[in-house]
PDB file of C-alpha atoms in Angstrom:
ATOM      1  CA  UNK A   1       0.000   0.000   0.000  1.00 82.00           C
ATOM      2  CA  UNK A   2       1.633   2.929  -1.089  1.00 84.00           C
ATOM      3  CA  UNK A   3      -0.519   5.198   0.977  1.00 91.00           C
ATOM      4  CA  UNK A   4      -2.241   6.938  -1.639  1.00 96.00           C
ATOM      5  CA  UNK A   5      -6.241   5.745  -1.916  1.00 97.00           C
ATOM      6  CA  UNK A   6      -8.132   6.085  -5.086  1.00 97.00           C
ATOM      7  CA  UNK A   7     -11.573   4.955  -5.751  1.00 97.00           C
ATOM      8  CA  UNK A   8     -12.886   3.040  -7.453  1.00 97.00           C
ATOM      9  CA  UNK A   9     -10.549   0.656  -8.722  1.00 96.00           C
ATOM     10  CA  UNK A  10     -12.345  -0.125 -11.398  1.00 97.00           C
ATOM     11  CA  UNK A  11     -15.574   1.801 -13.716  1.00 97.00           C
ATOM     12  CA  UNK A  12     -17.518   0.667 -16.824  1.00 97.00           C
ATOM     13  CA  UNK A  13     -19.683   3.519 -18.540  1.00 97.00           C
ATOM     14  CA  UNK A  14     -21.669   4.641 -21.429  1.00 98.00           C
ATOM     15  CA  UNK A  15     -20.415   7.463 -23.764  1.00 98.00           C
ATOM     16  CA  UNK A  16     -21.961  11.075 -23.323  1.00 97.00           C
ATOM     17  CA  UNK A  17     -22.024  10.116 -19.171  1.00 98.00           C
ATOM     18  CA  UNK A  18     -19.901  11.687 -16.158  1.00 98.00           C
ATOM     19  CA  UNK A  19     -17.900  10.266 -13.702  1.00 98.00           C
ATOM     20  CA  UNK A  20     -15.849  11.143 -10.556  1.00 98.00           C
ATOM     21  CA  UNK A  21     -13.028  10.159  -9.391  1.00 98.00           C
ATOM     22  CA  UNK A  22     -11.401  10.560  -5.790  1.00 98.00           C
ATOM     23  CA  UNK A  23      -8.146  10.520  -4.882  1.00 98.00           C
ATOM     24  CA  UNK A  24      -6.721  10.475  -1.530  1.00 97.00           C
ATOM     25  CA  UNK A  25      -2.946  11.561  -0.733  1.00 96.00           C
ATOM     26  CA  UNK A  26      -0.545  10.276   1.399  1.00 94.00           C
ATOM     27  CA  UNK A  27      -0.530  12.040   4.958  1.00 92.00           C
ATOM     28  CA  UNK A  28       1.013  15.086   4.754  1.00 89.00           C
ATOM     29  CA  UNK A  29       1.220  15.818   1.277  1.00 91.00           C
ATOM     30  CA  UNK A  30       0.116  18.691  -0.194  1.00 90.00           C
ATOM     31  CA  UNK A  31       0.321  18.079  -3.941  1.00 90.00           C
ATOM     32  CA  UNK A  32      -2.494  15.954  -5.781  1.00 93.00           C
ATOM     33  CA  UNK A  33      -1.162  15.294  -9.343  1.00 93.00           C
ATOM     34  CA  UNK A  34      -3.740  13.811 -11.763  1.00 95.00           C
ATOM     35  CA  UNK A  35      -2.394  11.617 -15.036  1.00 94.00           C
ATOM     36  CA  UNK A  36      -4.276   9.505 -17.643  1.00 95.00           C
ATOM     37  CA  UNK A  37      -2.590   5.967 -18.767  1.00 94.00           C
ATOM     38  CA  UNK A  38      -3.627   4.655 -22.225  1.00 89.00           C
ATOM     39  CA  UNK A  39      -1.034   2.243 -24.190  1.00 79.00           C
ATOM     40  CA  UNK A  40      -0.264   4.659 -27.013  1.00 77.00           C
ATOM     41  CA  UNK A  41      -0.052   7.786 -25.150  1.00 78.00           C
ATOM     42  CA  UNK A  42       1.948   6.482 -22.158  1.00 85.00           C
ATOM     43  CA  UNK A  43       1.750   8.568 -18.814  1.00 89.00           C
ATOM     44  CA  UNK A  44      -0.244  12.231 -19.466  1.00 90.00           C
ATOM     45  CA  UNK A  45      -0.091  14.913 -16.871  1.00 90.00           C
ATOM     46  CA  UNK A  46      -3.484  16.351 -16.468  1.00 93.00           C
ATOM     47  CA  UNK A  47      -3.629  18.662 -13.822  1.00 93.00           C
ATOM     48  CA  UNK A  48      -1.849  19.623  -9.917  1.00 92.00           C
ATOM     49  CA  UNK A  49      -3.272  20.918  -6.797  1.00 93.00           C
ATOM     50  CA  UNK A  50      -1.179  22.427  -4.498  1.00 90.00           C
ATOM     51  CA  UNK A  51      -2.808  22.899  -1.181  1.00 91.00           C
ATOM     52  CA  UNK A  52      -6.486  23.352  -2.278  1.00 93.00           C
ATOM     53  CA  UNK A  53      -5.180  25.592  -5.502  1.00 93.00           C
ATOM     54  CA  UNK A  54      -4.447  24.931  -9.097  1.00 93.00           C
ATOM     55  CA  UNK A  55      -1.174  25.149  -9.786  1.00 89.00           C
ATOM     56  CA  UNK A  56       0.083  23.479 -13.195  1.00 87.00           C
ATOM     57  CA  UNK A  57      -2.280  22.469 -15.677  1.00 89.00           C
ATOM     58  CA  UNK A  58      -1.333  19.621 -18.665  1.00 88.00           C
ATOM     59  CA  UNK A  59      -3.144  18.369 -21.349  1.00 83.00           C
ATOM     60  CA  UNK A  60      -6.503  18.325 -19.487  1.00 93.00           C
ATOM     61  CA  UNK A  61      -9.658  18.322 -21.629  1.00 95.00           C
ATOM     62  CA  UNK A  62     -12.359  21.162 -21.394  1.00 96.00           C
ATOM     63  CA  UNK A  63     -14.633  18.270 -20.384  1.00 97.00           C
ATOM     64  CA  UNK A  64     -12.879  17.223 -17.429  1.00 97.00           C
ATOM     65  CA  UNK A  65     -12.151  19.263 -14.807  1.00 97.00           C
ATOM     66  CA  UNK A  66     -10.621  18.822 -10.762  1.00 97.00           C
ATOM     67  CA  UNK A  67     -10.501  20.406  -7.313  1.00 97.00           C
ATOM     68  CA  UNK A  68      -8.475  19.266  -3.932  1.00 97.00           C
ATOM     69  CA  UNK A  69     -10.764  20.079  -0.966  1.00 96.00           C
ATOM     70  CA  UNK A  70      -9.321  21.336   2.405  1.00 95.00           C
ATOM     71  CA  UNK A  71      -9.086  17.987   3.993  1.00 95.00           C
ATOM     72  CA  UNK A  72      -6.621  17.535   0.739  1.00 95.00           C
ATOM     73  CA  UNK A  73      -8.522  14.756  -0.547  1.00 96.00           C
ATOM     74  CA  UNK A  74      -9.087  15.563  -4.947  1.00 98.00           C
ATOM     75  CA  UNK A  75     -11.699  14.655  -7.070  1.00 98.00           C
ATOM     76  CA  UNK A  76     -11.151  14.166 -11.040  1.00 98.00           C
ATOM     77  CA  UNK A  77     -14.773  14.825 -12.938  1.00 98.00           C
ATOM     78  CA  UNK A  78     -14.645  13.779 -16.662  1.00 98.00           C
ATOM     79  CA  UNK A  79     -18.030  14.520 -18.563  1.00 97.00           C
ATOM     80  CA  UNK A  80     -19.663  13.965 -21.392  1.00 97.00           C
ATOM     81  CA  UNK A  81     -17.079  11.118 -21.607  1.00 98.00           C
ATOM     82  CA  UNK A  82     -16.045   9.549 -25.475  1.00 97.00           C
ATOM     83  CA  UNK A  83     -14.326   5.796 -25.961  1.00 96.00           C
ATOM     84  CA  UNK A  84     -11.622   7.665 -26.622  1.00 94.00           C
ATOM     85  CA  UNK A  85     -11.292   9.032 -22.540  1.00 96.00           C
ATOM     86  CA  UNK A  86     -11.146   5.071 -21.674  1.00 96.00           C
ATOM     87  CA  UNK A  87      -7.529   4.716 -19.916  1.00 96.00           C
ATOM     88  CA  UNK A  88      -5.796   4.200 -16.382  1.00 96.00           C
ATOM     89  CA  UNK A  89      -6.173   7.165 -14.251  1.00 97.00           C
ATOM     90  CA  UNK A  90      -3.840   8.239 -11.598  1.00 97.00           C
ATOM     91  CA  UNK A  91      -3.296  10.015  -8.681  1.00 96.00           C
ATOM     92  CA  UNK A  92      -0.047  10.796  -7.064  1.00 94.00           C
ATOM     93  CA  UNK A  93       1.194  12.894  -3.921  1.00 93.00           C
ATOM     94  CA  UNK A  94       3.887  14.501  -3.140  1.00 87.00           C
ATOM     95  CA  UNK A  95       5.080  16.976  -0.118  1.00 77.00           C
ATOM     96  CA  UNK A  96       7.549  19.232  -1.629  1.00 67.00           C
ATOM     97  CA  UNK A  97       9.650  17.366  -4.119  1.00 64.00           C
ATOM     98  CA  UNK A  98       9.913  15.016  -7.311  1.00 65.00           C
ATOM     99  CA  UNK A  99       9.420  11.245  -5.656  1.00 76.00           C
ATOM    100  CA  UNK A 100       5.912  11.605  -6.497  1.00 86.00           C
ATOM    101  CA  UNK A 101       3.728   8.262  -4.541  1.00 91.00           C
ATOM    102  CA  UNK A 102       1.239   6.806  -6.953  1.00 94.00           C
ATOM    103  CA  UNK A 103      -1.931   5.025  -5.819  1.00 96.00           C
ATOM    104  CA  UNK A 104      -3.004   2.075  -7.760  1.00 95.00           C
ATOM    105  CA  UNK A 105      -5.548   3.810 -10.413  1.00 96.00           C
ATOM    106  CA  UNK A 106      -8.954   3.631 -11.545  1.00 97.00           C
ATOM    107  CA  UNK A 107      -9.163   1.727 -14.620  1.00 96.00           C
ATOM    108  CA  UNK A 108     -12.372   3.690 -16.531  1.00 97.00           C
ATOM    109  CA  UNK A 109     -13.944   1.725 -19.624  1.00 97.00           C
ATOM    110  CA  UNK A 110     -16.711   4.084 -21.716  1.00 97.00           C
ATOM    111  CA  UNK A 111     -18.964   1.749 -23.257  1.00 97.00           C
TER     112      UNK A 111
ATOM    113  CA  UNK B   1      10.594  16.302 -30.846  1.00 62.00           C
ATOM    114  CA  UNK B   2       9.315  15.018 -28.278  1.00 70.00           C
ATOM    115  CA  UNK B   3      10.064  16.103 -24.793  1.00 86.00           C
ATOM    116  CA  UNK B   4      10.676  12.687 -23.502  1.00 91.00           C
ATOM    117  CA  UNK B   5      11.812  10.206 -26.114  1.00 92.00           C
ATOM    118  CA  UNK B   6      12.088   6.028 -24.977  1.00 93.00           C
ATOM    119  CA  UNK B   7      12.521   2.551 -26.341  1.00 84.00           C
ATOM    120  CA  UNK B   8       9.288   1.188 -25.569  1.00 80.00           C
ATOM    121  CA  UNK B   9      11.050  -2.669 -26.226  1.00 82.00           C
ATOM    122  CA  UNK B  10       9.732  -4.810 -25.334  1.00 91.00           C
ATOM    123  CA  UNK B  11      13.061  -6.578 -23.841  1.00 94.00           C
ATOM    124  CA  UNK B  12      13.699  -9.985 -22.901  1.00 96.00           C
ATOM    125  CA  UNK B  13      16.330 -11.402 -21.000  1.00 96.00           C
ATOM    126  CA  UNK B  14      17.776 -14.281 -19.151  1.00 97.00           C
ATOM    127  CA  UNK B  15      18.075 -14.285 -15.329  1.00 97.00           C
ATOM    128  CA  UNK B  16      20.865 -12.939 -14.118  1.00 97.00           C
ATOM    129  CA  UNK B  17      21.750 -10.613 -17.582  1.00 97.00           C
ATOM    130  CA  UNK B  18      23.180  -6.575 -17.084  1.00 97.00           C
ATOM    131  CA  UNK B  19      19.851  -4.675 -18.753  1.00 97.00           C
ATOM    132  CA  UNK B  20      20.183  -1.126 -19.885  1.00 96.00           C
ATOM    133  CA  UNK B  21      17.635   0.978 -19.864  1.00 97.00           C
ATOM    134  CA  UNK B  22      17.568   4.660 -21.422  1.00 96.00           C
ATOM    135  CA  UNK B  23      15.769   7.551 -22.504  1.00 95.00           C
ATOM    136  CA  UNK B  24      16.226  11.174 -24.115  1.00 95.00           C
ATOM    137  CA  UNK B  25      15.040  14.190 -23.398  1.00 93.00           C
ATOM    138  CA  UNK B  26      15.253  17.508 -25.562  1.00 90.00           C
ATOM    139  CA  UNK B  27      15.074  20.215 -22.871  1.00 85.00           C
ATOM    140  CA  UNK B  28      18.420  21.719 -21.421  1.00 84.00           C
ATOM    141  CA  UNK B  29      16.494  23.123 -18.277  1.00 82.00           C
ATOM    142  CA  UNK B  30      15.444  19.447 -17.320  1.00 83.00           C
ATOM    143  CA  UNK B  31      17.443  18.616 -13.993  1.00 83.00           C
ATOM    144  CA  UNK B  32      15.828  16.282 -12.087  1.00 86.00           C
ATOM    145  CA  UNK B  33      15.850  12.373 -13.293  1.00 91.00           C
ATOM    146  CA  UNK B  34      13.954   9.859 -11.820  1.00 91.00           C
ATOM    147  CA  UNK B  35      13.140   6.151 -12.847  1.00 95.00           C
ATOM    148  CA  UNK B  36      10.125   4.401 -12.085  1.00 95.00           C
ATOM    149  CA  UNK B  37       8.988   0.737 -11.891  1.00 96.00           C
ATOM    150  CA  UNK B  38       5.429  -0.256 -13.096  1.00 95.00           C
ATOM    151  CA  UNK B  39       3.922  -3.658 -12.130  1.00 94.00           C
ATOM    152  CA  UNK B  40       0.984  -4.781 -14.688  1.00 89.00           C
ATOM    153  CA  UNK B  41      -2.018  -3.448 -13.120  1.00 84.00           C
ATOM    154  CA  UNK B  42      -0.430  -0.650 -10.450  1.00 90.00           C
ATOM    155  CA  UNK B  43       0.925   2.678 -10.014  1.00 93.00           C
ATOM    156  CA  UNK B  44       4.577   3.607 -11.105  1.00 94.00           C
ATOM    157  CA  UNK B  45       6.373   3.644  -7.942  1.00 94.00           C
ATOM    158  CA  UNK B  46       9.959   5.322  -7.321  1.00 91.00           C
ATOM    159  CA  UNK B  47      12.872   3.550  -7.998  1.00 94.00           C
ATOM    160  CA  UNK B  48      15.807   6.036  -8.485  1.00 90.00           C
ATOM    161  CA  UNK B  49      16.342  10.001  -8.369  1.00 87.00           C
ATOM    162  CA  UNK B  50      18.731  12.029  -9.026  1.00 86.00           C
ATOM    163  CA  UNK B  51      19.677  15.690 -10.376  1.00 81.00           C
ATOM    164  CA  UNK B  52      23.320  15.475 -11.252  1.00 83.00           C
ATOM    165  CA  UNK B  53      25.462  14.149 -14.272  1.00 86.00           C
ATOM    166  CA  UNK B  54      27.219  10.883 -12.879  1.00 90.00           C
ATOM    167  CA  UNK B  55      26.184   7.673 -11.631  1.00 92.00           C
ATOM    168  CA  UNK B  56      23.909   6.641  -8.372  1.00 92.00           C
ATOM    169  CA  UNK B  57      23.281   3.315  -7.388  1.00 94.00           C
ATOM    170  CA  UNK B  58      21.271   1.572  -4.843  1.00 93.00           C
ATOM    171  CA  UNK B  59      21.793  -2.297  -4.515  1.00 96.00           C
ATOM    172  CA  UNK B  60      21.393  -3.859  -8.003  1.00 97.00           C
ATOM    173  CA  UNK B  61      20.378  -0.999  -9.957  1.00 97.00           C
ATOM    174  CA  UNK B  62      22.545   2.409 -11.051  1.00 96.00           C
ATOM    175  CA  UNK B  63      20.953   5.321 -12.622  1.00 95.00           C
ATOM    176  CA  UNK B  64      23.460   6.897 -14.716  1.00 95.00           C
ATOM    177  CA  UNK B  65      22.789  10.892 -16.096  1.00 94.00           C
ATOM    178  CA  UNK B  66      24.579  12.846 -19.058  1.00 93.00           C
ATOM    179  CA  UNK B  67      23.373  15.923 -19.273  1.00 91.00           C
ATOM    180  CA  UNK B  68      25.619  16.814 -21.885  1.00 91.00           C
ATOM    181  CA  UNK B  69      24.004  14.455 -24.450  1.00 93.00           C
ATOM    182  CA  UNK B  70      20.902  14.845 -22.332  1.00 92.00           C
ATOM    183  CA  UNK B  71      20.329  11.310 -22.191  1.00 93.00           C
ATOM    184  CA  UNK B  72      19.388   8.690 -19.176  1.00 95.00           C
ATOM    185  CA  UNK B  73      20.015   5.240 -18.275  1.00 96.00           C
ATOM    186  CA  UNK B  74      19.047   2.930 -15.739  1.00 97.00           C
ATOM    187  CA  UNK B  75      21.137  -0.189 -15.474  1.00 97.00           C
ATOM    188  CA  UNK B  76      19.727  -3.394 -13.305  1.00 97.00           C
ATOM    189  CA  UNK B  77      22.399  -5.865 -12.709  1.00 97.00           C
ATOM    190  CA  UNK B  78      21.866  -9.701 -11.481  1.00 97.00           C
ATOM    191  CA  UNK B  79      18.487  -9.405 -13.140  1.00 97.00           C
ATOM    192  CA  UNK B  80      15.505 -11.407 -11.335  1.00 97.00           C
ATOM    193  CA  UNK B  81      12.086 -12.370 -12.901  1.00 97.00           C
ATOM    194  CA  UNK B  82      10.927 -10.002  -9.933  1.00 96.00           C
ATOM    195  CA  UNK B  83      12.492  -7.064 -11.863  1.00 97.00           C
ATOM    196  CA  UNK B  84       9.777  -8.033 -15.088  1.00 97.00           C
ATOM    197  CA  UNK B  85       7.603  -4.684 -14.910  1.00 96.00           C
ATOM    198  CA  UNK B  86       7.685  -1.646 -17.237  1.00 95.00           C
ATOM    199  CA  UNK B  87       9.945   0.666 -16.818  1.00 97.00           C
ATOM    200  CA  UNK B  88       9.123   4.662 -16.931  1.00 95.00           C
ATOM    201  CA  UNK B  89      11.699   7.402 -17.483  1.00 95.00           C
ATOM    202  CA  UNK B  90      10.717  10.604 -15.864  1.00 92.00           C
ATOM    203  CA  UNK B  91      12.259  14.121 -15.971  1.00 90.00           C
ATOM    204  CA  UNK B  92      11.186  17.533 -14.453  1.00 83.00           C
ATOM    205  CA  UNK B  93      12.269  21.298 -14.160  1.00 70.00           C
ATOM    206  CA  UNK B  94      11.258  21.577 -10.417  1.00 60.00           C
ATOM    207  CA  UNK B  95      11.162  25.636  -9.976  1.00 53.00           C
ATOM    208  CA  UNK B  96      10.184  26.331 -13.240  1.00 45.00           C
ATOM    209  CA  UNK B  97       6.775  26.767 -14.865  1.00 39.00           C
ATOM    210  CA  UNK B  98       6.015  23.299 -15.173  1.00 43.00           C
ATOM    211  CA  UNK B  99       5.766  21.923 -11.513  1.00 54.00           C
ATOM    212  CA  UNK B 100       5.600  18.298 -12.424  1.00 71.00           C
ATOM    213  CA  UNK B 101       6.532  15.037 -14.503  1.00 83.00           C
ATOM    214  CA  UNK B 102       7.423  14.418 -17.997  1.00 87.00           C
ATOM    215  CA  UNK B 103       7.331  11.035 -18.559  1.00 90.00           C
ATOM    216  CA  UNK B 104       8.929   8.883 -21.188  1.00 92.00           C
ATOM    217  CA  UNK B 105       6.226   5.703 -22.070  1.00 91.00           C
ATOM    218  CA  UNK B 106       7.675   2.959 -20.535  1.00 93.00           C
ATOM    219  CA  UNK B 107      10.265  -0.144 -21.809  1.00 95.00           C
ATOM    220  CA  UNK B 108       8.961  -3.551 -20.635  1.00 94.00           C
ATOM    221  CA  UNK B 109      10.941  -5.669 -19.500  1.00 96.00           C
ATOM    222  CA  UNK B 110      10.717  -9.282 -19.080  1.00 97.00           C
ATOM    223  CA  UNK B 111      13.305 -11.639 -16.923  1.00 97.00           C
ATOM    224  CA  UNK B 112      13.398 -15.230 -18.106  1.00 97.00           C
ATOM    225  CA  UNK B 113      14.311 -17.802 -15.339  1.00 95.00           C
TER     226      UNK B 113
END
């Protein structure tokens, strides 16, 4: 357990639908990074939250969006969701450096 | 050019064989250099990091950076079936406007016994 939670492990959904993903950080980190695994695109950064603010956006999709809430857990919302947005998604903390603590992803399928 | 550029193999070898593992990058103001291991089905977790040109090693493996050619390697000696995972490259400019992770997409690796 690398002490990062996400939830759910594992989602199946229609196209056009929304989902939400939640993320959990290790204790005491203040960074929530969000990146998207699919097998020709590799690892994609999508978005950070430092501390309950934005602070470096990737190449996140108008359709999706995120927020950390003061208890530092983060929430990944993906909308109106194509085939295409079927990939791993993951979550990693960090304090104030690079060695970045992945949890184990939620795998999302769009039907 | 990509920002990130690595051999996504795959790679097979015999138990006990040296692997090398590299990647590019095309970015001068890169200077952190991590490598991360990926298990089928889990998150990358952190297997080396450094910032400097030079070598590092811890136990069987040695992370070796040249910033010069701008190029990375991660070297696994004695390898062990155990050590069959996918392998991700991963560079940042901590400080700069980019807070995060570029990440190369990963050589897999597979240990024969």
């Amino acid at each position: 357990d690398s002490g990062v939670t996400q939830t759910p492990k594992h989602l199946i959904t229609a196209t056009g639908q929304r989902v939400t993903l939640r993320c959990s950080p290790r204790s005491g980190d203040l960074s929530v990074y969000w990146y998207q695994q699919s097998l020709d695109q590799g690892l994609q950064f999508l978005i950070q939250y430092y501390n309950g603010e934005e602070r470096a956006k990737g190449n996140i999709l108008e359709r999706f969006s995120a927020q950390q809430f003061p208890d530092l857990h983060s929430e990944l919302n993906l909308s109106s969701l194509e085939l295409g947005d079927s990939a791993l998604y993951f979550c990693a903390s960090t304090y104030a450096s690079y060695g970045y603590t992945f949890g184990s992803g939620t795998r999302l399928t769009v039907v | 050019q990509k920002e990130v550029e690595q051999d996504p193999g795959p790679l097979s070898v015999p138990e006990g064989a040296i692997v090398s593992l590299n990647c590019t990058y095309s970015n001068s103001a890169f200077q952190y250099f991590m490598w991360y291991r990926q298990y089928s089905r889990k998150g990358p977790e952190l297997l080396m990091y450094t910032y400097s040109s030079g070598n590092k090693e811890d136990g069987r493996f040695t992370a070796q950076v040249d910033k010069s050619s701008k190029y990375i390697s991660l070297f696994i000696r004695d390898s062990q079936p155990s050590d069959s995972a996918t392998y991700l490259c991963a560079i940042g400019d901590y400080g700069g406007s980019q807070g995060n992770l570029i990440f190369g997409k990963g050589t897999k690796l597979s240990v024969k016994p």
